Short mmCIF file of C-alpha atoms in Angstrom, two decimals:
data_model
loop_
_atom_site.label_atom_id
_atom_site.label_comp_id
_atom_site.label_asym_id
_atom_site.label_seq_id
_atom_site.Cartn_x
_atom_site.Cartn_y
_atom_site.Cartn_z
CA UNK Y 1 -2.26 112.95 25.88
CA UNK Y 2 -4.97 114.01 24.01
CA UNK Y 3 -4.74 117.68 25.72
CA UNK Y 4 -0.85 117.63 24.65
CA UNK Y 5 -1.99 116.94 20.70
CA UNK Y 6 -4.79 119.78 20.86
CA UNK Y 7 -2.27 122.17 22.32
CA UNK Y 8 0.69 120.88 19.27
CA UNK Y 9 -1.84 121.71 16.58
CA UNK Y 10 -3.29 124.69 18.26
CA UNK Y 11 0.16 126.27 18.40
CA UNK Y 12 0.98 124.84 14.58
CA UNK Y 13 -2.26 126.72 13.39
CA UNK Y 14 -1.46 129.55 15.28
CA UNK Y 15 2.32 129.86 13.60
CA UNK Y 16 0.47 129.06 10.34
CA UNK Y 17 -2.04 131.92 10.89
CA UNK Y 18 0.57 134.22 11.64
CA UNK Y 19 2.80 132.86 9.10
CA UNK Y 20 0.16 133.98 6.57
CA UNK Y 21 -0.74 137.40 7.93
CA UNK Y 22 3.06 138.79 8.04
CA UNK Y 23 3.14 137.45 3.89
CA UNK Y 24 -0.06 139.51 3.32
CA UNK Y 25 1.14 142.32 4.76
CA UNK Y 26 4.65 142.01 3.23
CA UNK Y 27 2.63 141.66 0.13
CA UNK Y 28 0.37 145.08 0.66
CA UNK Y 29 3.80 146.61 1.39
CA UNK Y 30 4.57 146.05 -2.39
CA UNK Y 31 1.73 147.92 -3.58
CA UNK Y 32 0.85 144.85 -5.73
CA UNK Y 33 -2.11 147.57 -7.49
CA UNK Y 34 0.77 149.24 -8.73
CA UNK Y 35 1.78 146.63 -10.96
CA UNK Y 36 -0.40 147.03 -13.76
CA UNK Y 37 1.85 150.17 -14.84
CA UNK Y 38 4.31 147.87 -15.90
CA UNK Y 39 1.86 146.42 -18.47
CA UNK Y 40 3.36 148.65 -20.52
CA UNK Y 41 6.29 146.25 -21.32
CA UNK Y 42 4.06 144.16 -23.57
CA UNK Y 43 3.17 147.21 -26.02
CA UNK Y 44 6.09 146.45 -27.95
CA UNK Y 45 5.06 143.30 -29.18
CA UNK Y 46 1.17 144.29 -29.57
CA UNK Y 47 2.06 147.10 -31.46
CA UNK Y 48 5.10 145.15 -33.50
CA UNK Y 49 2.22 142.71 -34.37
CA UNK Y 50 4.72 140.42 -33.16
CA UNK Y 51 2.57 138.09 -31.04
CA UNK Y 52 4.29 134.92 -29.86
CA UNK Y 53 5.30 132.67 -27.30
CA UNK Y 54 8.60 133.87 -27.51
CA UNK Y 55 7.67 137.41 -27.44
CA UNK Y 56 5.12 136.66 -24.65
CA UNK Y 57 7.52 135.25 -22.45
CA UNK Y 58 10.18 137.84 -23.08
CA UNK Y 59 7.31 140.72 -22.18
CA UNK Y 60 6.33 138.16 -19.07
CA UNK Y 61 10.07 138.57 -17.97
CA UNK Y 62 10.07 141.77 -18.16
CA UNK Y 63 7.21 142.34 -16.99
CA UNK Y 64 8.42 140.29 -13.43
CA UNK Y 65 11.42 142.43 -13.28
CA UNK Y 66 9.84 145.69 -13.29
CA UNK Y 67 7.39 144.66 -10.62
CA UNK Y 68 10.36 143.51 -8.44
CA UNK Y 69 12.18 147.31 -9.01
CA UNK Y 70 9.33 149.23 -8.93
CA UNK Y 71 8.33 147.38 -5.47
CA UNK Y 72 11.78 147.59 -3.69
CA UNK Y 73 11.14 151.91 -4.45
CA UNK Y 74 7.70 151.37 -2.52
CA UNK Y 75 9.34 149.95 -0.20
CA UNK Y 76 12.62 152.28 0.38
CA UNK Y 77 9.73 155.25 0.06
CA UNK Y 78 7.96 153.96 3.11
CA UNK Y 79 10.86 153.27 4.93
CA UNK Y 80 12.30 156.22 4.18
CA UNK Y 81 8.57 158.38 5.17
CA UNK Y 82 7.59 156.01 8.12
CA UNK Y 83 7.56 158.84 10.68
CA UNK Y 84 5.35 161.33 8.33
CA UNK Y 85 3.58 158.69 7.45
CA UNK Y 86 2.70 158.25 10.65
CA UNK Y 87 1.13 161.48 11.17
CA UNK Y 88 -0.85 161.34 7.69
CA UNK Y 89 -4.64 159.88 7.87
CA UNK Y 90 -4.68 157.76 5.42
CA UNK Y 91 -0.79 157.13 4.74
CA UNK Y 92 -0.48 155.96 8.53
CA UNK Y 93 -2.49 152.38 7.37
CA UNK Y 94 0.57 151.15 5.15
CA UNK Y 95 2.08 148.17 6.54
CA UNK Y 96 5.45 149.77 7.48
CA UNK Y 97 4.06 152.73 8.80
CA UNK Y 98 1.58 150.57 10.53
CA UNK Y 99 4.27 148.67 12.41
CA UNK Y 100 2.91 145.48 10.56
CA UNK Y 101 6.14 144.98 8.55
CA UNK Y 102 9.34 145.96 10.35
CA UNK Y 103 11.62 148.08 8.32
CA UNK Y 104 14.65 145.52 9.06
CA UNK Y 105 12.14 143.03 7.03
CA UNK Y 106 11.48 146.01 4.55
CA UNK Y 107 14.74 146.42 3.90
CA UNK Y 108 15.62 143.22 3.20
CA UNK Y 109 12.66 142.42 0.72
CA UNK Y 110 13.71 146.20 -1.12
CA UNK Y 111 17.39 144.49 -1.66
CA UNK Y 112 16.12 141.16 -2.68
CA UNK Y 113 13.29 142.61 -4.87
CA UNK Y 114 15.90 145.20 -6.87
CA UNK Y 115 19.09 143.20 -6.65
CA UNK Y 116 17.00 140.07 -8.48
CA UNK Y 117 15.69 142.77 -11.12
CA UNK Y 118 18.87 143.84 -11.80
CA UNK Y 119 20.83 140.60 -12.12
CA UNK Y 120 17.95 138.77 -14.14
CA UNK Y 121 17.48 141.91 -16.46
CA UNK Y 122 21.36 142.15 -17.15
CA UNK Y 123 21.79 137.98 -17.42
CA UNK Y 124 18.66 138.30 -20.01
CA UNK Y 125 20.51 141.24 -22.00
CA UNK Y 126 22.30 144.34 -21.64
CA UNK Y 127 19.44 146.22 -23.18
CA UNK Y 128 17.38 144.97 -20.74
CA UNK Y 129 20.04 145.13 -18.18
CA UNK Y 130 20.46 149.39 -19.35
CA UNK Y 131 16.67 149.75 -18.83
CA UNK Y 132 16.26 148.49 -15.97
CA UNK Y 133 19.40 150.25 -13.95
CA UNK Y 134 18.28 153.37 -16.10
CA UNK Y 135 14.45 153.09 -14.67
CA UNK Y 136 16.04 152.20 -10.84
CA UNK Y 137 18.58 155.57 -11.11
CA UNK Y 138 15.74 157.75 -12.57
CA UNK Y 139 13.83 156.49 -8.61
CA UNK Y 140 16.54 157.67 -6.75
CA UNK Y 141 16.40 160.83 -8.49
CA UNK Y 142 13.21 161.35 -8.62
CA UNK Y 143 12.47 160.45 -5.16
CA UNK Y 144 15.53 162.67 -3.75
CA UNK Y 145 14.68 165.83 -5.90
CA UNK Y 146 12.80 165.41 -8.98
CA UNK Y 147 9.16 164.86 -7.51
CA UNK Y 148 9.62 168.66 -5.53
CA UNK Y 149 10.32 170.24 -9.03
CA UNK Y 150 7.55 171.32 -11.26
CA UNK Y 151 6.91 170.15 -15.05
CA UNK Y 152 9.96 168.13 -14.35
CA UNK Y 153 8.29 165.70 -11.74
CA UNK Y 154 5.84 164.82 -14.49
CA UNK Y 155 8.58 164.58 -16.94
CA UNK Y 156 10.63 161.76 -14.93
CA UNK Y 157 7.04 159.99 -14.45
CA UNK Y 158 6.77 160.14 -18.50
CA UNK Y 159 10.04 159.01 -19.06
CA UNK Y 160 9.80 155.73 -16.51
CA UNK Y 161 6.78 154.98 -18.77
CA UNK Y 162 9.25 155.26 -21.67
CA UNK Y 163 11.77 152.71 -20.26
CA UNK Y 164 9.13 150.28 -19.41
CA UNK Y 165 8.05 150.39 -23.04
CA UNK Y 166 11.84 150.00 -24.27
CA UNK Y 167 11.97 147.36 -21.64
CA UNK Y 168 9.38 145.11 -23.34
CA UNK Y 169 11.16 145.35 -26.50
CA UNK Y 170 15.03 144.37 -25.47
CA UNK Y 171 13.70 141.58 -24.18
CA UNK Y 172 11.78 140.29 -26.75
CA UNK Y 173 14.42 141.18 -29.89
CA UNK Y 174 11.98 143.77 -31.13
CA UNK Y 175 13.30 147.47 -32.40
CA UNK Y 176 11.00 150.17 -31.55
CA UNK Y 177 10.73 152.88 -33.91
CA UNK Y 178 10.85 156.80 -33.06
CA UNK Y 179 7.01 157.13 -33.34
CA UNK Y 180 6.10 154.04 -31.00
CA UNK Y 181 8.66 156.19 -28.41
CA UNK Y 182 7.41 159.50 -29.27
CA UNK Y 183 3.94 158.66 -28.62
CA UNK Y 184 4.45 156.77 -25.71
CA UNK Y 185 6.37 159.89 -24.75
CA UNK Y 186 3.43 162.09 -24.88
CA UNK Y 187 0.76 159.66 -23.64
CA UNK Y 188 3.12 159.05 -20.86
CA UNK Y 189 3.02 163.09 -20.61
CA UNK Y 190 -0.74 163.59 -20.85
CA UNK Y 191 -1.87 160.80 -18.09
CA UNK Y 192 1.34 162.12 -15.35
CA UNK Y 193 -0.58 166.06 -16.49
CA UNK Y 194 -4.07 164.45 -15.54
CA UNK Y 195 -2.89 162.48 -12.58
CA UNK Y 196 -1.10 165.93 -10.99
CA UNK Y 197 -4.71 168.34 -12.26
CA UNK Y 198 -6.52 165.37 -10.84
CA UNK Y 199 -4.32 166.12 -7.04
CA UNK Y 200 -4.28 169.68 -7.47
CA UNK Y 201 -8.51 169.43 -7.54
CA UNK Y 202 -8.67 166.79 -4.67
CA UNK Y 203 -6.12 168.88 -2.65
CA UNK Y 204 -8.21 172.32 -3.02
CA UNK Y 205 -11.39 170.43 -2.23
CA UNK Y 206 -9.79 169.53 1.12
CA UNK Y 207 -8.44 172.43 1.49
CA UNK Y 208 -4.60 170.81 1.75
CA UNK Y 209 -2.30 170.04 -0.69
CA UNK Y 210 -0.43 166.48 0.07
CA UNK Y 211 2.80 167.25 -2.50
CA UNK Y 212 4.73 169.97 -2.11
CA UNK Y 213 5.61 170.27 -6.10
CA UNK Y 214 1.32 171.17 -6.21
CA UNK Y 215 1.73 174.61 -5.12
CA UNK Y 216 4.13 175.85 -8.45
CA UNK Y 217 0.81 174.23 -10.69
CA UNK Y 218 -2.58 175.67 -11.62
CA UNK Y 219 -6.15 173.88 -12.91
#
């Protein structure tokens, strides 16, 4: 009897165990370090000097949603790259390419993830709604030819930074003025110039370049 119990809650912390591992990994798989790009939903607000619960929670919101798209584009990314990925050193350790998360469960979480951030964005309001469609179609096209096409790679990178901005205001009521969007524009511009200079000096100090769109650019 007593053997029967130690083998019931052997095999309950075993599914438990497991249980836990596959939600890590499906949680790695979201590139949860990514996240803090969509912080820029609550400059609105900051730089409105409009600081208040309201405002907070309408940033918060938006904040959520953009995880959920920008996630579910991680996630189509990998699926879509699994068998390079495979091949690549370092890109080989993701969970999908990894064969940790399957790319049936992949798929699902990528539909959940951007369906949700759709419907909740568009229920909030159709600013929101615009933004977030806007940021999801700008993905596709950047993922299917804009990230192989030089200055305009970094321009699509600048301009998701954009919508994320305008993001944090529809939801909170606030109106952005042309300067708060111009200069997000251009700091937007100047960290997506870095972040490609930053590649371009990695890639010639290993003697490879890992994008494509690095060979049209120059230190």
């Amino acid at each position: 009897m007593d053997s029967r119990r130690t083998s019931v809650v052997e095999k309950s912390l075993t599914a438990i165990t497991t249980g836990s591992k596959k939600s890590a990994y499906c949680l790695a798989a979201m590139r949860p370090r990514q996240w803090t790009k969509n912080l820029v939903v609550f400059a609105a607000p900051l730089f409105a000097f409009s600081i208040n619960l309201q405002s907070l929670l309408g940033s918060l919101l938006a904040f959520i949603l953009f995880c959920c798209a920008s996630s579910s584009f991680y996630l189509i990314n990998d699926i879509a790259d699994v068998e390079s990925d495979r091949q690549h050193p370092i890109k080989c350790k993701r969970p999908i390419a990894a064969g940790l998360v399957s790319i049936r469960i992949a798929s699902g979480m990528a539909l959940v993830l951007l369906g949700s951030a759709l419907i909740f964005g568009w229920l909030r309001s159709p600013q929101l709604g615009g933004a977030i469609t806007a940021y999801a179609l700008l993905q596709i096209a950047y993922n299917l030819r804009l990230k192989r096409m030089v200055i305009l790679d970094v321009g699509a990178i600048a301009t998701g930074f954009v919508l994320r901005a305008y993001a944090g205001a529809a939801a909170t009521g606030i109106v952005l003025s042309a300067w708060f969007l111009l200069c997000t524009a251009m700091l937007a511009l100047f960290l997506g110039i870095e972040k490609r200079k930053a590649e371009l000096r990695l890639a010639q100090i290993k003697g490879n370049k890992p994008r494509c769109v690095l060979k049209y650019y120059t230190l």
